[in-house]
């Protein structure tokens, strides 16, 4: 029992930092949760090493459902969610997220971890480059059908690696000249959809692997989920509020540095 309490406390500490970052950067927190939670699950020997990453990804997505909701509410109050654009983006990410949970469950753990690391490295490089040289041309948003297809791919990849979508959606939307703060607000709202449909996929796909009496709902580890959300729900609004006081260039640098550090950790893991 004492070990379970310690695990929940570690996850609560993780959730406090993740919630702030989710509100600040619109990332949902999965980029931090997946590698850190993998270490926690291994430390407490919750499940075999080859199943740790898939459980961390599924639990991350489930926690993002709560974190992104808190963050999105705060961004909506601050006028940072572009609701004329968000429904089309949400449609695509919902479809992609639902499918990806089943696909990820069929892939070897090493493949999932490599996909996570490589994707994050590419995102970090793109964000660092955009910091150094901002585009001088305005790019029009593609038509709604093309946008939905693009976000279906984005949502699928996001759910497969256990993130809320901001890591992919924010660069995509800013590429099409969406204001950085609006892009972060839109990503926060879309994180709810990715987390919901992705979690459904992971719970369904993992129902035959783990039992509820062992603390699992599919691939989702419930004690870790409780620890993360009991603090992240309250710190996400603080991060969202901070976007009004930090310059856009600094937000981008924080975003890129976080991505790169997380990718390196996963590659070395």
PDB file of N, CA and C in Angstrom, residues 48-94:
ATOM      1  N   UNK A  48       5.530  -5.643 -17.018  1.00  0.00           N
ATOM      2  CA  UNK A  48       6.774  -5.973 -17.720  1.00  0.00           C
ATOM      3  C   UNK A  48       7.305  -4.803 -18.540  1.00  0.00           C
ATOM      4  N   UNK A  49       8.632  -4.745 -18.691  1.00  0.00           N
ATOM      5  CA  UNK A  49       9.284  -3.628 -19.372  1.00  0.00           C
ATOM      6  C   UNK A  49       8.771  -3.429 -20.788  1.00  0.00           C
ATOM      7  N   UNK A  50       8.458  -4.525 -21.480  1.00  0.00           N
ATOM      8  CA  UNK A  50       8.026  -4.404 -22.874  1.00  0.00           C
ATOM      9  C   UNK A  50       6.614  -3.826 -23.014  1.00  0.00           C
ATOM     10  N   UNK A  51       5.898  -3.697 -21.896  1.00  0.00           N
ATOM     11  CA  UNK A  51       4.547  -3.142 -21.942  1.00  0.00           C
ATOM     12  C   UNK A  51       4.455  -1.766 -21.280  1.00  0.00           C
ATOM     13  N   UNK A  52       5.581  -1.268 -20.796  1.00  0.00           N
ATOM     14  CA  UNK A  52       5.579  -0.010 -20.053  1.00  0.00           C
ATOM     15  C   UNK A  52       5.197   1.172 -20.933  1.00  0.00           C
ATOM     16  N   UNK A  53       5.792   1.267 -22.112  1.00  0.00           N
ATOM     17  CA  UNK A  53       5.561   2.441 -22.964  1.00  0.00           C
ATOM     18  C   UNK A  53       4.113   2.526 -23.417  1.00  0.00           C
ATOM     19  N   UNK A  54       3.515   1.408 -23.826  1.00  0.00           N
ATOM     20  CA  UNK A  54       2.134   1.440 -24.287  1.00  0.00           C
ATOM     21  C   UNK A  54       1.198   1.837 -23.153  1.00  0.00           C
ATOM     22  N   UNK A  55       1.488   1.392 -21.920  1.00  0.00           N
ATOM     23  CA  UNK A  55       0.673   1.782 -20.764  1.00  0.00           C
ATOM     24  C   UNK A  55       0.862   3.259 -20.434  1.00  0.00           C
ATOM     25  N   UNK A  56       2.097   3.751 -20.559  1.00  0.00           N
ATOM     26  CA  UNK A  56       2.361   5.169 -20.304  1.00  0.00           C
ATOM     27  C   UNK A  56       1.652   6.049 -21.320  1.00  0.00           C
ATOM     28  N   UNK A  57       1.661   5.624 -22.581  1.00  0.00           N
ATOM     29  CA  UNK A  57       0.987   6.383 -23.643  1.00  0.00           C
ATOM     30  C   UNK A  57      -0.525   6.423 -23.398  1.00  0.00           C
ATOM     31  N   UNK A  58      -1.109   5.265 -23.089  1.00  0.00           N
ATOM     32  CA  UNK A  58      -2.552   5.207 -22.856  1.00  0.00           C
ATOM     33  C   UNK A  58      -2.953   6.042 -21.638  1.00  0.00           C
ATOM     34  N   UNK A  59      -2.185   5.941 -20.559  1.00  0.00           N
ATOM     35  CA  UNK A  59      -2.475   6.717 -19.340  1.00  0.00           C
ATOM     36  C   UNK A  59      -2.290   8.204 -19.593  1.00  0.00           C
ATOM     37  N   UNK A  60      -1.272   8.534 -20.385  1.00  0.00           N
ATOM     38  CA  UNK A  60      -1.043   9.931 -20.761  1.00  0.00           C
ATOM     39  C   UNK A  60      -2.254  10.507 -21.477  1.00  0.00           C
ATOM     40  N   UNK A  61      -2.763   9.768 -22.454  1.00  0.00           N
ATOM     41  CA  UNK A  61      -3.929  10.247 -23.204  1.00  0.00           C
ATOM     42  C   UNK A  61      -5.135  10.450 -22.287  1.00  0.00           C
ATOM     43  N   UNK A  62      -5.358   9.497 -21.391  1.00  0.00           N
ATOM     44  CA  UNK A  62      -6.498   9.619 -20.486  1.00  0.00           C
ATOM     45  C   UNK A  62      -6.364  10.852 -19.591  1.00  0.00           C
ATOM     46  N   UNK A  63      -5.148  11.127 -19.126  1.00  0.00           N
ATOM     47  CA  UNK A  63      -4.937  12.310 -18.275  1.00  0.00           C
ATOM     48  C   UNK A  63      -5.107  13.596 -19.067  1.00  0.00           C
ATOM     49  N   UNK A  64      -4.733  13.562 -20.342  1.00  0.00           N
ATOM     50  CA  UNK A  64      -4.847  14.747 -21.194  1.00  0.00           C
ATOM     51  C   UNK A  64      -6.301  15.153 -21.377  1.00  0.00           C
ATOM     52  N   UNK A  65      -7.208  14.194 -21.283  1.00  0.00           N
ATOM     53  CA  UNK A  65      -8.636  14.524 -21.376  1.00  0.00           C
ATOM     54  C   UNK A  65      -9.018  15.552 -20.321  1.00  0.00           C
ATOM     55  N   UNK A  66      -8.471  15.408 -19.117  1.00  0.00           N
ATOM     56  CA  UNK A  66      -8.767  16.338 -18.028  1.00  0.00           C
ATOM     57  C   UNK A  66      -7.927  17.618 -18.142  1.00  0.00           C
ATOM     58  N   UNK A  67      -6.629  17.430 -18.419  1.00  0.00           N
ATOM     59  CA  UNK A  67      -5.733  18.586 -18.507  1.00  0.00           C
ATOM     60  C   UNK A  67      -6.127  19.526 -19.630  1.00  0.00           C
ATOM     61  N   UNK A  68      -6.419  18.964 -20.809  1.00  0.00           N
ATOM     62  CA  UNK A  68      -6.787  19.792 -21.956  1.00  0.00           C
ATOM     63  C   UNK A  68      -8.117  20.494 -21.727  1.00  0.00           C
ATOM     64  N   UNK A  69      -9.037  19.824 -21.032  1.00  0.00           N
ATOM     65  CA  UNK A  69     -10.316  20.470 -20.732  1.00  0.00           C
ATOM     66  C   UNK A  69     -10.105  21.706 -19.864  1.00  0.00           C
ATOM     67  N   UNK A  70      -9.305  21.551 -18.818  1.00  0.00           N
ATOM     68  CA  UNK A  70      -9.005  22.685 -17.941  1.00  0.00           C
ATOM     69  C   UNK A  70      -8.292  23.795 -18.707  1.00  0.00           C
ATOM     70  N   UNK A  71      -7.305  23.401 -19.521  1.00  0.00           N
ATOM     71  CA  UNK A  71      -6.549  24.377 -20.303  1.00  0.00           C
ATOM     72  C   UNK A  71      -7.428  25.077 -21.334  1.00  0.00           C
ATOM     73  N   UNK A  72      -8.282  24.295 -22.014  1.00  0.00           N
ATOM     74  CA  UNK A  72      -9.140  24.870 -23.060  1.00  0.00           C
ATOM     75  C   UNK A  72     -10.149  25.861 -22.476  1.00  0.00           C
ATOM     76  N   UNK A  73     -10.685  25.539 -21.309  1.00  0.00           N
ATOM     77  CA  UNK A  73     -11.620  26.464 -20.657  1.00  0.00           C
ATOM     78  C   UNK A  73     -10.928  27.796 -20.372  1.00  0.00           C
ATOM     79  N   UNK A  74      -9.689  27.711 -19.870  1.00  0.00           N
ATOM     80  CA  UNK A  74      -8.939  28.930 -19.563  1.00  0.00           C
ATOM     81  C   UNK A  74      -8.631  29.716 -20.835  1.00  0.00           C
ATOM     82  N   UNK A  75      -8.223  29.022 -21.902  1.00  0.00           N
ATOM     83  CA  UNK A  75      -7.926  29.709 -23.158  1.00  0.00           C
ATOM     84  C   UNK A  75      -9.193  30.322 -23.770  1.00  0.00           C
ATOM     85  N   UNK A  76     -10.331  29.638 -23.623  1.00  0.00           N
ATOM     86  CA  UNK A  76     -11.587  30.177 -24.138  1.00  0.00           C
ATOM     87  C   UNK A  76     -11.951  31.468 -23.412  1.00  0.00           C
ATOM     88  N   UNK A  77     -11.775  31.473 -22.090  1.00  0.00           N
ATOM     89  CA  UNK A  77     -12.066  32.683 -21.317  1.00  0.00           C
ATOM     90  C   UNK A  77     -11.162  33.847 -21.724  1.00  0.00           C
ATOM     91  N   UNK A  78      -9.942  33.511 -22.161  1.00  0.00           N
ATOM     92  CA  UNK A  78      -8.996  34.546 -22.584  1.00  0.00           C
ATOM     93  C   UNK A  78      -9.145  34.900 -24.064  1.00  0.00           C
ATOM     94  N   UNK A  79     -10.131  34.289 -24.754  1.00  0.00           N
ATOM     95  CA  UNK A  79     -10.382  34.588 -26.162  1.00  0.00           C
ATOM     96  C   UNK A  79      -9.351  34.014 -27.113  1.00  0.00           C
ATOM     97  N   UNK A  80      -8.700  32.926 -26.706  1.00  0.00           N
ATOM     98  CA  UNK A  80      -7.629  32.367 -27.529  1.00  0.00           C
ATOM     99  C   UNK A  80      -8.021  31.129 -28.328  1.00  0.00           C
ATOM    100  N   UNK A  81      -9.298  30.744 -28.317  1.00  0.00           N
ATOM    101  CA  UNK A  81      -9.725  29.589 -29.105  1.00  0.00           C
ATOM    102  C   UNK A  81     -10.492  30.077 -30.341  1.00  0.00           C
ATOM    103  N   UNK A  82      -9.942  29.875 -31.555  1.00  0.00           N
ATOM    104  CA  UNK A  82     -10.619  30.316 -32.788  1.00  0.00           C
ATOM    105  C   UNK A  82     -11.726  29.338 -33.179  1.00  0.00           C
ATOM    106  N   UNK A  83     -12.934  29.558 -32.685  1.00  0.00           N
ATOM    107  CA  UNK A  83     -14.012  28.594 -32.863  1.00  0.00           C
ATOM    108  C   UNK A  83     -14.502  28.489 -34.299  1.00  0.00           C
ATOM    109  N   UNK A  84     -14.168  29.422 -35.150  1.00  0.00           N
ATOM    110  CA  UNK A  84     -14.532  29.280 -36.565  1.00  0.00           C
ATOM    111  C   UNK A  84     -13.664  28.230 -37.252  1.00  0.00           C
ATOM    112  N   UNK A  85     -12.501  27.982 -36.692  1.00  0.00           N
ATOM    113  CA  UNK A  85     -11.552  27.025 -37.258  1.00  0.00           C
ATOM    114  C   UNK A  85     -11.557  25.692 -36.510  1.00  0.00           C
ATOM    115  N   UNK A  86     -11.725  25.740 -35.188  1.00  0.00           N
ATOM    116  CA  UNK A  86     -11.563  24.568 -34.324  1.00  0.00           C
ATOM    117  C   UNK A  86     -12.431  23.359 -34.700  1.00  0.00           C
ATOM    118  N   UNK A  87     -13.732  23.535 -35.064  1.00  0.00           N
ATOM    119  CA  UNK A  87     -14.550  22.348 -35.375  1.00  0.00           C
ATOM    120  C   UNK A  87     -13.995  21.495 -36.514  1.00  0.00           C
ATOM    121  N   UNK A  88     -13.421  22.132 -37.528  1.00  0.00           N
ATOM    122  CA  UNK A  88     -12.874  21.380 -38.651  1.00  0.00           C
ATOM    123  C   UNK A  88     -11.622  20.625 -38.238  1.00  0.00           C
ATOM    124  N   UNK A  89     -10.826  21.254 -37.412  1.00  0.00           N
ATOM    125  CA  UNK A  89      -9.622  20.596 -36.909  1.00  0.00           C
ATOM    126  C   UNK A  89     -10.010  19.429 -36.001  1.00  0.00           C
ATOM    127  N   UNK A  90     -11.019  19.638 -35.158  1.00  0.00           N
ATOM    128  CA  UNK A  90     -11.467  18.593 -34.243  1.00  0.00           C
ATOM    129  C   UNK A  90     -11.982  17.358 -34.976  1.00  0.00           C
ATOM    130  N   UNK A  91     -12.688  17.563 -36.079  1.00  0.00           N
ATOM    131  CA  UNK A  91     -13.218  16.435 -36.848  1.00  0.00           C
ATOM    132  C   UNK A  91     -12.105  15.513 -37.318  1.00  0.00           C
ATOM    133  N   UNK A  92     -11.050  16.110 -37.838  1.00  0.00           N
ATOM    134  CA  UNK A  92      -9.928  15.317 -38.328  1.00  0.00           C
ATOM    135  C   UNK A  92      -9.195  14.593 -37.207  1.00  0.00           C
ATOM    136  N   UNK A  93      -8.886  15.306 -36.126  1.00  0.00           N
ATOM    137  CA  UNK A  93      -8.101  14.683 -35.055  1.00  0.00           C
ATOM    138  C   UNK A  93      -8.895  13.578 -34.352  1.00  0.00           C
ATOM    139  N   UNK A  94     -10.219  13.706 -34.299  1.00  0.00           N
ATOM    140  CA  UNK A  94     -11.053  12.674 -33.664  1.00  0.00           C
ATOM    141  C   UNK A  94     -10.952  11.362 -34.431  1.00  0.00           C
TER     142      UNK A  94
END
